[in-house]
Tab-separated table of C-alpha atoms and ligand atoms in Angstrom:
chain	number	residue	atom	x	y	z
A	1	TYR	CA	-7.207	19.600	17.709
A	2	ALA	CA	-5.439	20.400	20.987
A	3	ALA	CA	-7.535	17.812	22.704
A	4	LYS	CA	-6.475	15.225	20.182
A	5	ILE	CA	-2.778	15.966	20.687
A	6	HIS	CA	-3.358	15.815	24.425
A	7	ARG	CA	-4.935	12.382	24.183
A	8	ASN	CA	-2.247	11.050	21.854
A	9	GLU	CA	0.376	12.078	24.308
A	10	TYR	CA	-0.931	9.730	26.834
A	11	GLN	CA	-1.299	6.823	24.396
A	12	SER	CA	2.188	6.708	22.975
A	13	TYR	CA	5.219	8.766	22.216
A	14	ARG	CA	4.807	10.624	18.940
A	15	PRO	CA	6.671	9.436	15.886
A	16	GLU	CA	10.068	10.948	15.300
A	17	MET	CA	8.962	13.563	12.743
A	18	THR	CA	6.407	15.237	14.976
A	19	ARG	CA	8.089	14.815	18.320
A	20	THR	CA	8.712	18.104	20.111
A	21	THR	CA	11.760	18.825	22.105
A	22	GLN	CA	9.745	18.559	25.261
A	23	ASP	CA	8.378	15.122	24.360
A	24	ARG	CA	11.868	14.029	23.652
A	25	LEU	CA	13.350	15.337	26.908
A	26	ARG	CA	10.631	13.590	28.842
A	27	LEU	CA	11.144	10.355	26.947
A	28	GLU	CA	14.883	10.512	27.609
A	29	SER	CA	14.422	11.098	31.288
A	30	ASP	CA	11.837	8.303	31.428
A	31	LEU	CA	14.375	5.974	29.733
A	32	ARG	CA	17.069	6.820	32.290
A	33	LYS	CA	14.663	6.156	35.125
A	34	ALA	CA	13.583	2.915	33.470
A	35	LEU	CA	17.178	1.665	33.452
A	36	GLU	CA	17.674	2.526	37.151
A	37	THR	CA	14.368	0.939	38.242
A	38	GLU	CA	14.435	-2.160	36.019
A	39	GLN	CA	11.390	-1.404	33.978
A	40	PHE	CA	12.690	-3.386	30.992
A	41	THR	CA	11.723	-6.995	30.549
A	42	LEU	CA	12.616	-9.631	27.970
A	43	ALA	CA	10.121	-11.590	25.887
A	44	TYR	CA	11.229	-14.883	24.314
A	45	GLN	CA	10.405	-16.367	20.936
A	46	PRO	CA	11.430	-19.913	20.034
A	47	LEU	CA	13.410	-21.002	16.999
A	48	VAL	CA	12.366	-24.405	15.699
A	49	ASN	CA	14.523	-26.864	13.702
A	50	LEU	CA	12.509	-27.674	10.609
A	51	ALA	CA	13.941	-31.149	10.096
A	52	THR	CA	13.274	-32.417	13.630
A	53	GLY	CA	10.556	-30.132	14.902
A	54	ARG	CA	12.630	-29.455	18.029
A	55	ILE	CA	13.116	-26.152	19.746
A	56	VAL	CA	16.762	-25.292	19.262
A	57	GLY	CA	16.842	-21.714	20.423
A	58	VAL	CA	15.083	-18.651	21.615
A	59	GLU	CA	15.415	-14.968	20.729
A	60	ALA	CA	15.373	-12.419	23.581
A	61	LEU	CA	13.324	-9.336	22.630
A	62	VAL	CA	13.285	-6.314	24.912
A	63	ARG	CA	10.109	-4.590	26.129
A	64	TRP	CA	9.540	-1.579	28.303
A	65	GLN	CA	7.000	-1.970	31.081
A	66	HIS	CA	6.163	1.745	31.302
A	67	PRO	CA	4.437	2.766	34.530
A	68	GLN	CA	1.823	4.853	32.699
A	69	ARG	CA	1.885	3.729	29.120
A	70	GLY	CA	1.970	-0.038	29.577
A	71	LEU	CA	4.106	-2.491	27.675
A	72	LEU	CA	6.011	-0.750	24.878
A	73	PRO	CA	7.581	-2.619	21.903
A	74	PRO	CA	11.296	-1.979	21.055
A	75	GLY	CA	10.343	0.074	17.987
A	76	GLU	CA	9.040	2.770	20.341
A	77	PHE	CA	12.283	3.285	22.278
A	78	ILE	CA	15.298	1.490	20.764
A	79	PRO	CA	15.847	4.076	17.992
A	80	ILE	CA	16.000	6.882	20.624
A	81	THR	CA	18.418	4.952	22.842
A	82	GLU	CA	20.587	4.462	19.772
A	83	GLU	CA	20.704	8.167	19.190
A	84	ASN	CA	21.455	9.210	22.768
A	85	GLY	CA	23.724	6.328	23.697
A	86	LEU	CA	21.445	4.737	26.296
A	87	ILE	CA	21.456	1.644	24.122
A	88	LEU	CA	24.921	0.854	25.604
A	89	PRO	CA	23.717	0.300	29.198
A	90	LEU	CA	20.397	-1.078	27.916
A	91	GLY	CA	22.169	-3.505	25.569
A	92	GLU	CA	24.401	-4.637	28.364
A	93	TRP	CA	21.348	-5.225	30.590
A	94	VAL	CA	19.692	-7.265	27.842
A	95	LEU	CA	22.774	-9.446	27.372
A	96	LEU	CA	23.119	-10.031	31.100
A	97	ALA	CA	19.404	-10.728	31.656
A	98	ALA	CA	19.285	-13.130	28.679
A	99	CYS	CA	22.376	-15.065	29.879
A	100	LYS	CA	21.041	-15.240	33.449
A	101	GLN	CA	17.670	-16.553	32.157
A	102	ASN	CA	19.448	-19.207	30.097
A	103	LYS	CA	21.382	-20.272	33.196
A	104	ALA	CA	18.187	-20.411	35.261
A	105	TRP	CA	16.555	-22.644	32.610
A	106	GLN	CA	19.595	-24.944	32.605
A	107	GLU	CA	19.479	-25.205	36.358
A	108	ALA	CA	15.780	-26.023	36.216
A	109	GLY	CA	16.643	-29.010	33.981
A	110	MET	CA	15.698	-27.687	30.577
A	111	PRO	CA	17.786	-29.130	27.744
A	112	PRO	CA	20.380	-26.564	26.489
A	113	ILE	CA	19.033	-24.195	23.880
A	114	ARG	CA	20.642	-21.275	22.108
A	115	MET	CA	19.956	-17.742	23.329
A	116	SER	CA	19.893	-15.071	20.539
A	117	VAL	CA	20.468	-11.445	21.468
A	118	ASN	CA	20.196	-8.444	19.116
A	119	LEU	CA	23.133	-6.075	18.946
A	120	SER	CA	22.724	-2.433	17.847
A	121	MET	CA	25.112	-0.520	15.667
A	122	ARG	CA	26.318	1.537	18.591
A	123	GLN	CA	27.102	-1.600	20.644
A	124	PHE	CA	28.876	-3.183	17.650
A	125	ARG	CA	31.134	-0.129	17.529
A	126	GLN	CA	31.613	-0.010	21.318
A	127	HIS	CA	35.204	-0.086	22.568
A	128	ARG	CA	36.192	-3.545	23.809
A	129	LEU	CA	32.831	-5.094	23.058
A	130	ALA	CA	34.270	-8.607	23.038
A	131	ASP	CA	35.784	-8.081	26.490
A	132	ARG	CA	32.412	-6.891	27.821
A	133	ILE	CA	30.647	-9.916	26.432
A	134	GLN	CA	33.351	-12.222	27.693
A	135	SER	CA	32.859	-10.824	31.194
A	136	ILE	CA	29.041	-11.364	30.982
A	137	LEU	CA	29.668	-14.977	29.872
A	138	GLU	CA	31.953	-15.567	32.849
A	139	GLN	CA	29.707	-13.743	35.281
A	140	THR	CA	26.670	-15.869	34.324
A	141	GLY	CA	28.334	-19.171	33.504
A	142	MET	CA	26.787	-19.090	30.058
A	143	PRO	CA	28.501	-21.535	27.681
A	144	PRO	CA	29.596	-19.291	24.754
A	145	GLU	CA	28.463	-21.731	22.087
A	146	TYR	CA	24.877	-21.224	23.227
A	147	LEU	CA	25.020	-17.448	22.821
A	148	GLU	CA	24.066	-16.118	19.378
A	149	LEU	CA	24.550	-12.484	18.534
A	150	GLU	CA	22.370	-10.953	15.851
A	151	ILE	CA	23.761	-8.101	13.789
A	152	THR	CA	22.230	-6.423	10.729
A	153	GLU	CA	23.649	-5.853	7.283
A	154	SER	CA	24.062	-2.140	7.910
A	155	MET	CA	26.628	-2.877	10.611
A	156	THR	CA	28.870	-4.520	7.945
A	157	SER	CA	29.110	-1.424	5.706
A	158	ASP	CA	32.582	-0.643	7.071
A	159	VAL	CA	33.834	-3.989	5.805
A	160	GLU	CA	37.296	-4.153	7.422
A	161	PHE	CA	36.023	-2.945	10.783
A	162	ALA	CA	33.161	-5.535	10.631
A	163	ILE	CA	35.529	-8.373	9.761
A	164	HIS	CA	37.823	-7.502	12.605
A	165	THR	CA	35.020	-7.091	15.191
A	166	LEU	CA	33.226	-10.216	14.079
A	167	ALA	CA	36.494	-12.172	14.377
A	168	GLU	CA	36.974	-10.922	17.945
A	169	LEU	CA	33.442	-12.003	18.783
A	170	LYS	CA	33.881	-15.373	17.064
A	171	ALA	CA	37.045	-15.933	19.156
A	172	LEU	CA	34.828	-15.936	22.246
A	173	GLY	CA	33.138	-19.032	20.848
A	174	VAL	CA	29.775	-17.407	20.260
A	175	GLN	CA	27.556	-17.775	17.161
A	176	ILE	CA	26.766	-14.833	14.914
A	177	SER	CA	23.842	-14.340	12.590
A	178	ILE	CA	22.872	-11.566	10.148
A	179	ASP	CA	19.353	-10.423	11.057
A	180	ASP	CA	16.703	-9.084	8.644
A	181	PHE	CA	18.770	-10.385	5.770
A	182	GLY	CA	17.775	-9.045	2.350
A	183	THR	CA	16.569	-5.642	3.554
A	184	GLY	CA	19.956	-3.958	3.746
A	185	TYR	CA	22.485	-3.145	1.108
A	186	SER	CA	25.347	-5.352	2.099
A	187	SER	CA	27.552	-6.389	-0.693
A	188	LEU	CA	27.155	-10.123	-1.419
A	189	GLY	CA	30.784	-10.244	-2.463
A	190	TYR	CA	31.882	-9.600	1.083
A	191	LEU	CA	29.529	-12.127	2.671
A	192	LYS	CA	32.096	-14.888	2.338
A	193	ARG	CA	34.673	-12.810	4.228
A	194	PHE	CA	32.470	-12.217	7.247
A	195	PRO	CA	32.956	-14.908	9.930
A	196	VAL	CA	29.194	-15.447	10.524
A	197	ASP	CA	27.224	-18.634	10.999
A	198	LYS	CA	23.766	-17.878	9.833
A	199	LEU	CA	21.441	-15.617	7.818
A	200	LYS	CA	17.980	-14.749	9.118
A	201	ILE	CA	15.713	-14.050	6.122
A	202	ASP	CA	13.645	-10.942	6.789
A	203	ARG	CA	9.987	-11.429	7.600
A	204	SER	CA	8.971	-9.177	4.615
A	205	PHE	CA	10.040	-11.973	2.193
A	206	VAL	CA	8.392	-14.773	4.205
A	207	THR	CA	4.985	-13.095	4.547
A	208	ASP	CA	3.958	-13.464	0.881
A	209	LEU	CA	6.087	-16.421	0.089
A	210	THR	CA	3.255	-18.562	-1.191
A	211	GLU	CA	1.317	-15.796	-3.013
A	212	GLY	CA	2.938	-16.481	-6.392
A	213	GLY	CA	5.025	-13.304	-6.489
A	214	SER	CA	8.795	-12.790	-6.459
A	215	ASP	CA	9.287	-13.521	-2.776
A	216	ALA	CA	9.422	-17.245	-3.329
A	217	ALA	CA	12.338	-16.758	-5.712
A	218	ILE	CA	14.075	-14.422	-3.284
A	219	VAL	CA	13.781	-16.840	-0.382
A	220	SER	CA	14.941	-19.795	-2.500
A	221	THR	CA	17.876	-17.831	-3.780
A	222	ILE	CA	19.001	-16.526	-0.363
A	223	THR	CA	18.713	-20.055	1.037
A	224	SER	CA	20.763	-21.774	-1.655
A	225	MET	CA	23.377	-19.043	-1.669
A	226	ALA	CA	23.659	-19.308	2.113
A	227	HIS	CA	24.093	-23.096	1.861
A	228	GLN	CA	26.777	-22.763	-0.748
A	229	LEU	CA	28.622	-20.376	1.586
A	230	LYS	CA	28.176	-22.961	4.390
A	231	LEU	CA	25.874	-20.681	6.300
A	232	LYS	CA	22.670	-21.842	8.043
A	233	VAL	CA	19.294	-20.169	7.348
A	234	THR	CA	16.495	-19.068	9.671
A	235	ALA	CA	13.207	-17.721	8.298
A	236	GLU	CA	11.568	-15.189	10.493
A	237	GLY	CA	7.852	-14.288	10.543
A	238	VAL	CA	6.505	-17.773	9.705
A	239	GLU	CA	2.757	-17.636	10.286
A	240	ASN	CA	1.255	-20.635	8.417
A	241	ASP	CA	1.641	-24.195	7.180
A	242	GLU	CA	2.209	-23.352	3.546
A	243	GLN	CA	5.188	-21.117	4.427
A	244	LEU	CA	6.572	-23.851	6.625
A	245	ARG	CA	6.233	-26.483	3.946
A	246	PHE	CA	7.989	-24.263	1.363
A	247	LEU	CA	10.862	-23.547	3.755
A	248	ARG	CA	11.235	-27.254	4.672
A	249	GLU	CA	11.430	-28.199	0.981
A	250	ARG	CA	14.171	-25.619	0.445
A	251	LYS	CA	16.103	-27.138	3.417
A	252	CYS	CA	15.886	-23.968	5.419
A	253	GLU	CA	17.277	-25.051	8.843
A	254	GLU	CA	15.129	-23.102	11.270
A	255	ALA	CA	12.001	-21.056	11.547
A	256	GLN	CA	10.639	-18.453	13.946
A	257	GLY	CA	7.196	-16.828	13.955
A	258	TYR	CA	3.671	-16.494	15.214
A	259	TYR	CA	2.934	-19.984	13.718
A	260	PHE	CA	4.740	-21.338	16.816
A	261	THR	CA	4.164	-18.477	19.235
A	262	LYS	CA	4.525	-14.758	19.619
A	263	PRO	CA	7.353	-13.633	21.909
A	264	ILE	CA	6.233	-14.452	25.478
A	265	PRO	CA	7.520	-13.828	29.050
A	266	ALA	CA	9.993	-16.347	30.520
A	267	ASN	CA	7.487	-18.168	32.699
A	268	LEU	CA	5.069	-18.655	29.809
A	269	PHE	CA	7.912	-19.817	27.639
A	270	GLU	CA	8.693	-22.607	30.137
A	271	SER	CA	5.209	-24.087	29.926
A	272	TRP	CA	5.040	-23.528	26.153
A	273	TYR	CA	8.346	-25.402	25.844
A	274	ARG	CA	7.127	-28.361	27.893
A	275	HIS	CA	3.929	-28.570	25.874
A	276	HIS	CA	5.686	-28.253	22.490
A	277	SER	CA	8.322	-30.837	23.434
A	278	GLN	CA	5.600	-33.336	24.245
A	279	SER	CA	3.764	-32.872	20.996
A	280	ALA	CA	6.776	-32.590	18.699
B	301	LIG	P1	14.010	-8.642	14.990
B	301	LIG	O1	15.270	-8.910	15.715
B	301	LIG	O2	14.007	-8.963	13.544
B	301	LIG	O3	12.942	-9.489	15.814
B	301	LIG	C1	11.793	-10.087	15.216
B	301	LIG	C2	10.616	-9.212	15.329
B	301	LIG	O4	9.542	-9.787	14.546
B	301	LIG	C3	10.020	-9.167	16.771
B	301	LIG	O5	9.375	-7.852	16.908
B	301	LIG	C4	8.933	-10.222	16.699
B	301	LIG	O6	7.827	-10.049	17.623
B	301	LIG	C5	8.394	-10.081	15.284
B	301	LIG	N1	7.840	-11.308	14.781
B	301	LIG	C6	8.286	-12.583	14.969
B	301	LIG	N2	7.496	-13.466	14.330
B	301	LIG	C7	6.503	-12.749	13.724
B	301	LIG	C8	5.421	-13.162	12.881
B	301	LIG	O7	5.143	-14.349	12.620
B	301	LIG	N3	4.636	-12.157	12.450
B	301	LIG	C9	4.844	-10.817	12.699
B	301	LIG	N4	3.998	-9.924	12.208
B	301	LIG	N5	5.908	-10.448	13.480
B	301	LIG	C10	6.729	-11.404	14.002
B	301	LIG	P2	9.715	-6.966	18.215
B	301	LIG	O8	9.860	-7.800	19.443
B	301	LIG	O9	8.759	-5.827	18.196
B	301	LIG	O10	11.189	-6.418	17.867
B	301	LIG	C11	11.404	-5.548	16.807
B	301	LIG	C12	12.858	-5.281	16.563
B	301	LIG	O11	13.402	-4.553	17.691
B	301	LIG	C13	13.698	-6.551	16.510
B	301	LIG	O12	13.584	-7.118	15.249
B	301	LIG	C14	15.086	-5.997	16.762
B	301	LIG	O13	15.641	-5.419	15.621
B	301	LIG	C15	14.776	-4.858	17.788
B	301	LIG	N6	15.091	-5.389	19.129
B	301	LIG	C16	14.363	-6.106	19.922
B	301	LIG	N7	14.995	-6.359	21.125
B	301	LIG	C17	16.212	-5.725	20.988
B	301	LIG	C18	17.333	-5.577	21.875
B	301	LIG	O14	17.422	-6.126	23.033
B	301	LIG	N8	18.390	-4.826	21.416
B	301	LIG	C19	18.366	-4.244	20.171
B	301	LIG	N9	19.430	-3.542	19.800
B	301	LIG	N10	17.310	-4.368	19.346
B	301	LIG	C20	16.264	-5.118	19.746
B	302	LIG	MG1	16.651	-10.328	15.813
B	303	LIG	MG1	15.010	-10.478	12.735
B	304	LIG	MG1	13.072	-8.475	11.523
């Protein structure tokens, strides 16, 4: 039994429930070190316009290149950084790195595409968030209309605060989308009061879309409701032709998923982009 625990320790951090204080302290100090020594990287996943087949954007997704444990997905460390506040410097690093990358692509002659960045609850509540983002936009020369911030439904539970914060962000000229839509408990009645541009339908509804269950009805309903509210719709987690056809028929604007590509490093994205643009 002891041997098993020992081995697991070297494979990954233990899930929240079984993590010991020691594990946690080590993880936190690793995270601090990771920020100082730039162990984080961004992977990019394209968003494709379903009417034209063109690549219209890309989502930046953070990874941790851990010196011993290899490449770690955000699910392994983002929740802890949200608890201990490290998400604030990490989130700022992500925004800066994503905007710099976008600028580099523009300078290399790539047509302008939108850059989507995930915000965490803690960031959303951060004092003077809009000012911080404004300064990143200025610092990197990123045109605000090409930056899209992704928030989740849970961030809108304090309705008045959310409306106020979203309005401040919108005033910068950026786009805002509600990520993982359908999985939270946001009140639909308030949706029309939030100054957002887009809903991203959660992958869990897209996966079994064509299996004859209730997911088809859910996706159709979210899409038509969004359109009536003048919001655009992105489907996440698209993996096959049937899903794509269904979404196209429902006039869903954009799709993202393994069907196109998994999230990939910047240099691979460049060649993927060139190839896709030739065949689209
Ligand atoms: P998300 O924002 O909903 O991102 C989409 C996730 O779905 C990504 O997982 C992506 O790899 C995965 N995905 C996309 N298409 C498919 C598909 O066709 N099939 C399957 N099975 N999966 C697909 P990833 O990169 O592990 O990110 C997980 C979550 O971590 C993100 O969900 C987001 O909530 C969070 N996250 C990632 N980067 C950041 C960040 O920089 N800041 C914050 N606050 N959260 C982040
Ligand atoms: Mg997202
Ligand atoms: Mg999402
Ligand atoms: Mg999701």
